[in-house]
Each structure stands twice: as C-alpha cells, then as structure tokens.
Amino acid sequence: IYMQMGGNAGDPSTLARTNGAKAAAEQLGIELVEQYSGWDPQTMIDQFNEAIAAQPDGIVIMGHPGEDAMAPLVEEAFNQGIIVTSGNNPLPNLEAQYQSQGFGYAGADLYAGGYLTGQAMVAAGLQEGDEALVYDIWHQEGRSVSSQGLYDALTDAGVVVEKLDVTDEVDQDVSLAFPILTAYIEAHPNLRAIGTQHGNITASLPDVLTSLGLEPGDIIIGGIDLSPATIEGIESGYISVSFDQVLYLQGYEPIVQIYMTATYKIPGLHINTGVGTVTPDNIADIAPLIEQGIR
C-alpha cells in the first residue's frame, strides 16, 4: 500500500498518522510505502501518479488537491484493480461514487471540528465584541473548511473576527509565520484571541506570545493537533484548546480499510476521527500517549 502522509516525515502534524499506518501494516503483514508532500497539493497529485505506476494493491490519498484534480486518477486506479481510500481531508463525491469498491474516509468532520474549537475558545473567556484573528490557509478551499467552522463559531458568539491568509511559503516553513504574527499582534493592541487549524502554527503560537511578553490568557489561543510544543503550550496555559482529530487513527484505519476491502469485499467506511478537544483540564491524561507518538 502506498500512503500519502501529508507533511514531512516526523513533523508534529504527521508523526502520529505515520505511526498508526506502520502499526496497522505490521499487524496485517502489509508492505507500506510512505509518501510525504509537505502539504503541497501538486506534490500529492504527482505522488498519486507515481503510486499508480507502481501497481500496488492499494493507495491512500488525501483530498487537498480537490475532487476535480483527483477524480481521473481515482478512476484510473480502480480501472487497474487498485483499491483507493482517503484520509485527513475528504473527497465526498468520489467517496460516494466508489464506496462500494472500498473508497472510504478516515478523518475529522472538518467544519464541525473547527466549530467545536471556536466554541471552546468562547468558553475560555471570549465576550461579545472581543477582537479575534483566524490565521489559516484561506486561499485553498479544501484546507479552510475547518478554519471556516472556527470562524463561524466565533462570529456566532458575537466576536469580531478578521481572516488572515497563510501563504504557501508559510505553510511549508512555519518559522516564516513568526514575524507575521508578531507584527499583527503589535498592530492590534485589543486583540483577544487567535484561532488556527494549522498544526504547526498552533505549535508556534506560544513562542510568539512569550516573545512579546504576553502572559497565558492575555490572548486566547485555539488550534489543532497535539505536537510536543502544543502540549507544552496547553500545560502552560498559553493554548486554551486544541482540536484533537486523532491522527493515529487517520493512519491506522485506511490501511485496515484497504485490507478489509481486498480480503472481504468490505465497502468504504466513513470514520469520523475528530470528536474532541484537548484543554488544560484533560491534557495530563493524554500527554503520555502523545509522547509515544500515538495521540
């Protein structure tokens, strides 16, 4: 099985997914070929072509390039007898079309997860009329579904929210976000909250705040995923909430899906892995599992 993992090998928003896929492959006796794209949609398309050319039994893809780009490749793969399923970012029309042939989805309901994150930010102390920023990849529709949910939850609570786009350069090198966020915060002295659904930016936000001399709670932070830096930010109180989309299952379940389809003709299963948040109230129970690269 060829599998698209998303970011870069070992990075905080990818490690648990990789570990889940490796565990499933080892348990089922499957040869796993990992593909890392740095979250670049064109690279994902190129990797899909490479995987098809290798003629594996199955391919796990991500939906970031969009359905128009992925549809002809999904069709080509199934026509060649290769089972395709998806994870992390959905392709709902393709899932419906090929579900009977094993095309499923293992990932969060992105909009609902973002909305849940926004609600938790409000519960952490936001008031009607407060100013907030949602910093995310607005120029890619498939990458902004979760952040739109976060934005809507804040605005529904009466918070005044501005959107700021994460460029492709920042997406691939999160250190470039540091001066952008620093400058934004300095230019908005009444800023009360920052939300993002970008895992690596979430992890970097506590360093941004401490560099400006801000204390935990001065700016409420809502983010996503559970990298070591994000854990530390939650434990210290700099991060009020992080959306937990259980990346380990996003690696594990697609491998099982392809095995079950190939062996038992099981159709595609839609598995929602994102149903909770991690906050300072529950981080102590989850932290040991995060340190093992499981959560």
mmCIF file of C-alpha atoms in Angstrom:
data_model
loop_
_atom_site.group_PDB
_atom_site.id
_atom_site.type_symbol
_atom_site.label_atom_id
_atom_site.label_comp_id
_atom_site.label_asym_id
_atom_site.label_seq_id
_atom_site.Cartn_x
_atom_site.Cartn_y
_atom_site.Cartn_z
ATOM 1 C CA ILE A 1 0.000 0.000 0.000
ATOM 2 C CA TYR A 2 1.199 3.472 -0.924
ATOM 3 C CA MET A 3 0.032 6.110 1.551
ATOM 4 C CA GLN A 4 0.099 9.890 1.492
ATOM 5 C CA MET A 5 1.048 11.089 4.991
ATOM 6 C CA GLY A 6 0.649 14.833 4.403
ATOM 7 C CA GLY A 7 3.541 16.878 5.759
ATOM 8 C CA ASN A 8 7.152 15.906 6.313
ATOM 9 C CA ALA A 9 8.437 12.754 7.987
ATOM 10 C CA GLY A 10 8.438 13.131 11.755
ATOM 11 C CA ASP A 11 6.859 16.561 11.913
ATOM 12 C CA PRO A 12 4.267 17.215 14.638
ATOM 13 C CA SER A 13 1.230 17.128 12.339
ATOM 14 C CA THR A 14 2.323 13.879 10.669
ATOM 15 C CA LEU A 15 4.106 11.621 13.177
ATOM 16 C CA ALA A 16 1.089 10.006 14.842
ATOM 17 C CA ARG A 17 -0.516 9.326 11.445
ATOM 18 C CA THR A 18 2.656 7.611 10.266
ATOM 19 C CA ASN A 19 2.863 5.559 13.463
ATOM 20 C CA GLY A 20 -0.740 4.430 13.077
ATOM 21 C CA ALA A 21 -0.173 3.350 9.488
ATOM 22 C CA LYS A 22 3.010 1.482 10.414
ATOM 23 C CA ALA A 23 1.231 -0.327 13.239
ATOM 24 C CA ALA A 24 -1.619 -1.476 11.004
ATOM 25 C CA ALA A 25 0.774 -2.548 8.252
ATOM 26 C CA GLU A 26 2.897 -4.576 10.687
ATOM 27 C CA GLN A 27 -0.143 -6.265 12.212
ATOM 28 C CA LEU A 28 -1.594 -7.185 8.829
ATOM 29 C CA GLY A 29 1.664 -8.118 7.085
ATOM 30 C CA ILE A 30 1.428 -5.268 4.578
ATOM 31 C CA GLU A 31 4.339 -3.548 2.846
ATOM 32 C CA LEU A 32 3.845 0.182 3.426
ATOM 33 C CA VAL A 33 5.329 2.868 1.175
ATOM 34 C CA GLU A 34 5.137 6.300 2.836
ATOM 35 C CA GLN A 35 4.731 9.464 0.756
ATOM 36 C CA TYR A 36 5.398 12.930 2.219
ATOM 37 C CA SER A 37 4.342 16.052 0.343
ATOM 38 C CA GLY A 38 4.949 18.978 2.690
ATOM 39 C CA TRP A 39 1.190 19.524 2.242
ATOM 40 C CA ASP A 40 1.709 20.639 -1.359
ATOM 41 C CA PRO A 41 -1.330 19.663 -3.496
ATOM 42 C CA GLN A 42 0.655 19.313 -6.726
ATOM 43 C CA THR A 43 3.107 17.005 -4.988
ATOM 44 C CA MET A 44 0.160 14.888 -3.834
ATOM 45 C CA ILE A 45 -1.036 14.611 -7.432
ATOM 46 C CA ASP A 46 2.454 13.646 -8.610
ATOM 47 C CA GLN A 47 2.719 11.058 -5.841
ATOM 48 C CA PHE A 48 -0.663 9.602 -6.776
ATOM 49 C CA ASN A 49 0.602 9.128 -10.337
ATOM 50 C CA GLU A 50 3.799 7.503 -9.024
ATOM 51 C CA ALA A 51 1.786 5.162 -6.834
ATOM 52 C CA ILE A 52 -0.477 4.078 -9.694
ATOM 53 C CA ALA A 53 2.574 3.389 -11.859
ATOM 54 C CA ALA A 54 3.958 1.098 -9.137
ATOM 55 C CA GLN A 55 0.813 -1.087 -9.348
ATOM 56 C CA PRO A 56 0.275 -1.645 -5.597
ATOM 57 C CA ASP A 57 -2.772 -3.355 -4.102
ATOM 58 C CA GLY A 58 -3.972 -0.109 -2.583
ATOM 59 C CA ILE A 59 -3.362 3.641 -2.334
ATOM 60 C CA VAL A 60 -4.343 6.023 0.455
ATOM 61 C CA ILE A 61 -4.758 9.614 -0.741
ATOM 62 C CA MET A 62 -5.597 12.993 0.776
ATOM 63 C CA GLY A 63 -8.181 15.395 -0.565
ATOM 64 C CA HIS A 64 -6.199 18.636 -0.575
ATOM 65 C CA PRO A 65 -5.833 18.873 -4.389
ATOM 66 C CA GLY A 66 -9.628 18.762 -4.748
ATOM 67 C CA GLU A 67 -12.030 16.401 -6.464
ATOM 68 C CA ASP A 68 -11.535 17.734 -9.996
ATOM 69 C CA ALA A 69 -7.814 17.015 -9.807
ATOM 70 C CA MET A 70 -8.116 13.641 -8.106
ATOM 71 C CA ALA A 71 -11.136 12.194 -9.954
ATOM 72 C CA PRO A 72 -9.372 10.989 -13.135
ATOM 73 C CA LEU A 73 -6.589 9.397 -11.096
ATOM 74 C CA VAL A 74 -9.045 7.623 -8.790
ATOM 75 C CA GLU A 75 -10.859 6.294 -11.845
ATOM 76 C CA GLU A 76 -7.602 5.155 -13.418
ATOM 77 C CA ALA A 77 -6.539 3.351 -10.254
ATOM 78 C CA PHE A 78 -9.809 1.468 -9.829
ATOM 79 C CA ASN A 79 -9.810 0.559 -13.529
ATOM 80 C CA GLN A 80 -6.419 -1.053 -12.926
ATOM 81 C CA GLY A 81 -7.696 -3.019 -9.939
ATOM 82 C CA ILE A 82 -6.064 -0.778 -7.303
ATOM 83 C CA ILE A 83 -8.167 -0.014 -4.223
ATOM 84 C CA VAL A 84 -8.171 3.678 -3.281
ATOM 85 C CA THR A 85 -9.306 5.209 0.005
ATOM 86 C CA SER A 86 -8.772 8.594 1.635
ATOM 87 C CA GLY A 87 -7.825 10.289 4.879
ATOM 88 C CA ASN A 88 -7.475 13.656 6.637
ATOM 89 C CA ASN A 89 -9.210 15.811 4.028
ATOM 90 C CA PRO A 90 -12.410 14.431 2.453
ATOM 91 C CA LEU A 91 -13.428 13.892 -1.159
ATOM 92 C CA PRO A 92 -17.163 13.335 -0.593
ATOM 93 C CA ASN A 93 -18.314 12.933 -4.189
ATOM 94 C CA LEU A 94 -15.581 10.449 -5.020
ATOM 95 C CA GLU A 95 -16.276 8.622 -1.765
ATOM 96 C CA ALA A 96 -19.945 8.258 -2.711
ATOM 97 C CA GLN A 97 -19.101 7.158 -6.265
ATOM 98 C CA TYR A 98 -16.572 4.488 -5.316
ATOM 99 C CA GLN A 99 -17.727 3.481 -1.820
ATOM 100 C CA SER A 100 -18.883 0.065 -2.973
ATOM 101 C CA GLN A 101 -15.342 -0.578 -4.246
ATOM 102 C CA GLY A 102 -13.663 0.327 -0.949
ATOM 103 C CA PHE A 103 -13.258 4.102 -1.083
ATOM 104 C CA GLY A 104 -13.772 5.327 2.467
ATOM 105 C CA TYR A 105 -12.643 8.208 4.654
ATOM 106 C CA ALA A 106 -10.772 8.296 7.956
ATOM 107 C CA GLY A 107 -10.606 11.820 9.277
ATOM 108 C CA ALA A 108 -12.433 14.567 11.042
ATOM 109 C CA ASP A 109 -15.654 16.271 10.075
ATOM 110 C CA LEU A 110 -13.571 19.347 9.440
ATOM 111 C CA TYR A 111 -16.233 22.022 9.714
ATOM 112 C CA ALA A 112 -17.684 20.522 12.892
ATOM 113 C CA GLY A 113 -14.203 20.203 14.390
ATOM 114 C CA GLY A 114 -13.407 23.823 13.686
ATOM 115 C CA TYR A 115 -16.743 24.927 15.123
ATOM 116 C CA LEU A 116 -16.093 22.871 18.258
ATOM 117 C CA THR A 117 -12.718 24.575 18.631
ATOM 118 C CA GLY A 118 -14.296 28.004 18.297
ATOM 119 C CA GLN A 119 -16.919 27.171 20.905
ATOM 120 C CA ALA A 120 -14.188 26.091 23.317
ATOM 121 C CA MET A 121 -12.368 29.379 22.725
ATOM 122 C CA VAL A 122 -15.524 31.281 23.633
ATOM 123 C CA ALA A 123 -15.899 29.162 26.765
ATOM 124 C CA ALA A 124 -12.319 30.035 27.699
ATOM 125 C CA GLY A 125 -13.352 33.641 28.217
ATOM 126 C CA LEU A 126 -14.246 35.460 24.995
ATOM 127 C CA GLN A 127 -17.011 38.030 25.160
ATOM 128 C CA GLU A 128 -19.286 39.614 22.559
ATOM 129 C CA GLY A 129 -17.396 42.421 20.823
ATOM 130 C CA ASP A 130 -13.924 40.995 21.515
ATOM 131 C CA GLU A 131 -11.447 41.066 18.618
ATOM 132 C CA ALA A 132 -10.043 37.843 17.190
ATOM 133 C CA LEU A 133 -7.893 36.639 14.310
ATOM 134 C CA VAL A 134 -8.250 33.375 12.394
ATOM 135 C CA TYR A 135 -4.934 32.685 10.665
ATOM 136 C CA ASP A 136 -5.164 29.878 8.144
ATOM 137 C CA ILE A 137 -4.951 28.776 4.500
ATOM 138 C CA TRP A 138 -7.923 30.683 3.136
ATOM 139 C CA HIS A 139 -6.730 30.587 -0.479
ATOM 140 C CA GLN A 140 -7.242 26.798 -0.667
ATOM 141 C CA GLU A 141 -10.892 25.833 -0.260
ATOM 142 C CA GLY A 142 -10.088 22.288 0.816
ATOM 143 C CA ARG A 143 -7.707 23.500 3.531
ATOM 144 C CA SER A 144 -10.068 26.116 5.009
ATOM 145 C CA VAL A 145 -13.156 24.049 5.862
ATOM 146 C CA SER A 146 -12.122 23.557 9.493
ATOM 147 C CA SER A 147 -10.988 27.149 9.922
ATOM 148 C CA GLN A 148 -14.316 28.352 8.479
ATOM 149 C CA GLY A 149 -16.073 26.374 11.206
ATOM 150 C CA LEU A 150 -13.871 28.066 13.799
ATOM 151 C CA TYR A 151 -14.575 31.481 12.274
ATOM 152 C CA ASP A 152 -18.330 30.856 12.267
ATOM 153 C CA ALA A 153 -18.373 29.725 15.902
ATOM 154 C CA LEU A 154 -16.609 32.913 16.982
ATOM 155 C CA THR A 155 -18.797 35.204 14.899
ATOM 156 C CA ASP A 156 -21.950 33.411 16.077
ATOM 157 C CA ALA A 157 -20.863 34.329 19.613
ATOM 158 C CA GLY A 158 -20.572 37.998 18.650
ATOM 159 C CA VAL A 159 -16.775 38.077 18.428
ATOM 160 C CA VAL A 160 -15.346 40.434 15.786
ATOM 161 C CA VAL A 161 -13.104 38.232 13.624
ATOM 162 C CA GLU A 162 -10.582 39.025 10.901
ATOM 163 C CA LYS A 163 -9.212 36.428 8.478
ATOM 164 C CA LEU A 164 -5.507 36.382 7.593
ATOM 165 C CA ASP A 165 -4.217 34.032 4.902
ATOM 166 C CA VAL A 166 -1.363 31.590 5.436
ATOM 167 C CA THR A 167 0.728 31.642 2.255
ATOM 168 C CA ASP A 168 2.150 28.515 0.631
ATOM 169 C CA GLU A 169 5.598 29.595 1.799
ATOM 170 C CA VAL A 170 4.483 29.836 5.428
ATOM 171 C CA ASP A 171 2.619 26.529 5.106
ATOM 172 C CA GLN A 172 5.880 24.776 4.227
ATOM 173 C CA ASP A 173 8.138 26.768 6.585
ATOM 174 C CA VAL A 174 6.221 27.760 9.694
ATOM 175 C CA SER A 175 9.101 29.884 11.009
ATOM 176 C CA LEU A 176 8.015 32.490 8.454
ATOM 177 C CA ALA A 177 4.775 32.948 10.421
ATOM 178 C CA PHE A 178 6.635 34.305 13.445
ATOM 179 C CA PRO A 179 7.259 37.881 12.195
ATOM 180 C CA ILE A 180 3.817 37.973 10.556
ATOM 181 C CA LEU A 181 2.015 37.138 13.778
ATOM 182 C CA THR A 182 4.265 39.354 15.874
ATOM 183 C CA ALA A 183 3.578 42.332 13.630
ATOM 184 C CA TYR A 184 -0.166 41.615 13.606
ATOM 185 C CA ILE A 185 -0.397 41.434 17.393
ATOM 186 C CA GLU A 186 1.606 44.648 17.814
ATOM 187 C CA ALA A 187 -0.688 46.407 15.328
ATOM 188 C CA HIS A 188 -3.851 45.208 17.132
ATOM 189 C CA PRO A 189 -3.493 46.055 20.836
ATOM 190 C CA ASN A 190 -7.076 44.998 21.572
ATOM 191 C CA LEU A 191 -6.648 41.517 20.063
ATOM 192 C CA ARG A 192 -8.206 38.980 22.423
ATOM 193 C CA ALA A 193 -7.891 35.683 20.551
ATOM 194 C CA ILE A 194 -6.080 33.842 17.742
ATOM 195 C CA GLY A 195 -7.527 30.735 16.122
ATOM 196 C CA THR A 196 -5.945 28.420 13.574
ATOM 197 C CA GLN A 197 -6.472 24.927 12.251
ATOM 198 C CA HIS A 198 -2.864 24.607 11.120
ATOM 199 C CA GLY A 199 -0.990 22.213 13.390
ATOM 200 C CA ASN A 200 2.485 23.661 13.012
ATOM 201 C CA ILE A 201 1.262 27.234 13.504
ATOM 202 C CA THR A 202 -0.603 26.124 16.626
ATOM 203 C CA ALA A 203 2.660 24.766 17.990
ATOM 204 C CA SER A 204 4.494 28.024 17.307
ATOM 205 C CA LEU A 205 1.982 30.426 18.859
ATOM 206 C CA PRO A 206 3.200 30.179 22.492
ATOM 207 C CA ASP A 207 6.681 31.286 21.370
ATOM 208 C CA VAL A 208 5.126 34.228 19.533
ATOM 209 C CA LEU A 209 3.261 35.324 22.645
ATOM 210 C CA THR A 210 6.191 34.903 25.022
ATOM 211 C CA SER A 211 8.445 36.889 22.666
ATOM 212 C CA LEU A 212 6.053 39.807 23.122
ATOM 213 C CA GLY A 213 5.999 39.456 26.911
ATOM 214 C CA LEU A 214 2.393 38.256 26.970
ATOM 215 C CA GLU A 215 1.147 36.025 29.771
ATOM 216 C CA PRO A 216 -1.103 32.945 29.493
ATOM 217 C CA GLY A 217 -4.658 34.083 28.855
ATOM 218 C CA ASP A 218 -3.750 37.547 27.572
ATOM 219 C CA ILE A 219 -4.647 36.202 24.125
ATOM 220 C CA ILE A 220 -6.825 33.085 23.961
ATOM 221 C CA ILE A 221 -5.384 30.529 21.543
ATOM 222 C CA GLY A 222 -7.381 27.825 19.782
ATOM 223 C CA GLY A 223 -5.592 25.414 17.474
ATOM 224 C CA ILE A 224 -5.319 21.853 16.224
ATOM 225 C CA ASP A 225 -3.283 18.660 16.750
ATOM 226 C CA LEU A 226 -1.048 17.613 19.613
ATOM 227 C CA SER A 227 2.627 18.193 18.912
ATOM 228 C CA PRO A 228 5.071 18.327 21.856
ATOM 229 C CA ALA A 229 5.176 22.128 21.616
ATOM 230 C CA THR A 230 1.372 22.276 21.585
ATOM 231 C CA ILE A 231 1.217 20.057 24.650
ATOM 232 C CA GLU A 232 3.620 22.372 26.457
ATOM 233 C CA GLY A 233 1.514 25.347 25.374
ATOM 234 C CA ILE A 234 -1.645 23.740 26.771
ATOM 235 C CA GLU A 235 0.069 22.771 30.015
ATOM 236 C CA SER A 236 1.397 26.308 30.481
ATOM 237 C CA GLY A 237 -1.975 27.866 29.683
ATOM 238 C CA TYR A 238 -0.879 29.678 26.523
ATOM 239 C CA ILE A 239 -3.098 27.423 24.402
ATOM 240 C CA SER A 240 -6.668 27.186 25.682
ATOM 241 C CA VAL A 241 -7.848 24.435 23.342
ATOM 242 C CA SER A 242 -6.564 22.242 20.527
ATOM 243 C CA PHE A 243 -8.819 20.229 18.240
ATOM 244 C CA ASP A 244 -7.935 16.546 18.546
ATOM 245 C CA GLN A 245 -8.521 14.777 15.233
ATOM 246 C CA VAL A 246 -6.743 11.598 16.406
ATOM 247 C CA LEU A 247 -4.087 11.373 13.713
ATOM 248 C CA TYR A 248 -3.075 7.851 14.754
ATOM 249 C CA LEU A 249 -6.451 6.557 13.550
ATOM 250 C CA GLN A 250 -6.081 8.548 10.328
ATOM 251 C CA GLY A 251 -3.033 6.376 9.654
ATOM 252 C CA TYR A 252 -4.336 3.104 11.034
ATOM 253 C CA GLU A 253 -7.854 2.939 9.610
ATOM 254 C CA PRO A 254 -7.094 3.478 5.882
ATOM 255 C CA ILE A 255 -4.643 0.560 5.940
ATOM 256 C CA VAL A 256 -7.306 -1.618 7.567
ATOM 257 C CA GLN A 257 -9.863 -0.349 5.026
ATOM 258 C CA ILE A 258 -7.817 -1.492 2.046
ATOM 259 C CA TYR A 259 -7.048 -4.836 3.697
ATOM 260 C CA MET A 260 -10.724 -5.433 4.514
ATOM 261 C CA THR A 261 -11.837 -4.482 1.017
ATOM 262 C CA ALA A 262 -9.205 -6.666 -0.649
ATOM 263 C CA THR A 263 -9.837 -9.627 1.652
ATOM 264 C CA TYR A 264 -13.542 -9.475 2.487
ATOM 265 C CA LYS A 265 -15.032 -7.088 -0.109
ATOM 266 C CA ILE A 266 -15.965 -4.608 2.657
ATOM 267 C CA PRO A 267 -17.172 -1.297 1.144
ATOM 268 C CA GLY A 268 -15.705 2.056 2.097
ATOM 269 C CA LEU A 269 -16.300 3.089 5.698
ATOM 270 C CA HIS A 270 -16.651 6.735 6.727
ATOM 271 C CA ILE A 271 -14.877 7.122 10.071
ATOM 272 C CA ASN A 272 -15.024 10.432 11.925
ATOM 273 C CA THR A 273 -11.812 10.638 13.954
ATOM 274 C CA GLY A 274 -12.273 14.186 15.227
ATOM 275 C CA VAL A 275 -14.778 14.417 18.033
ATOM 276 C CA GLY A 276 -12.997 16.146 20.900
ATOM 277 C CA THR A 277 -10.675 18.837 22.140
ATOM 278 C CA VAL A 278 -7.657 18.902 24.432
ATOM 279 C CA THR A 279 -7.536 21.634 27.077
ATOM 280 C CA PRO A 280 -5.592 22.322 30.274
ATOM 281 C CA ASP A 281 -8.288 20.288 32.065
ATOM 282 C CA ASN A 282 -7.570 16.962 30.317
ATOM 283 C CA ILE A 283 -4.013 17.285 28.979
ATOM 284 C CA ALA A 284 -2.441 15.343 31.880
ATOM 285 C CA ASP A 285 -4.282 12.143 30.919
ATOM 286 C CA ILE A 286 -3.382 12.364 27.229
ATOM 287 C CA ALA A 287 0.199 13.677 27.397
ATOM 288 C CA PRO A 288 1.887 10.268 27.971
ATOM 289 C CA LEU A 289 0.254 8.904 24.809
ATOM 290 C CA ILE A 290 1.303 11.963 22.833
ATOM 291 C CA GLU A 291 4.900 11.447 23.944
ATOM 292 C CA GLN A 292 4.698 7.940 22.476
ATOM 293 C CA GLY A 293 3.572 9.335 19.110
ATOM 294 C CA ILE A 294 0.117 7.798 19.406
ATOM 295 C CA ARG A 295 -2.106 10.829 20.162
#
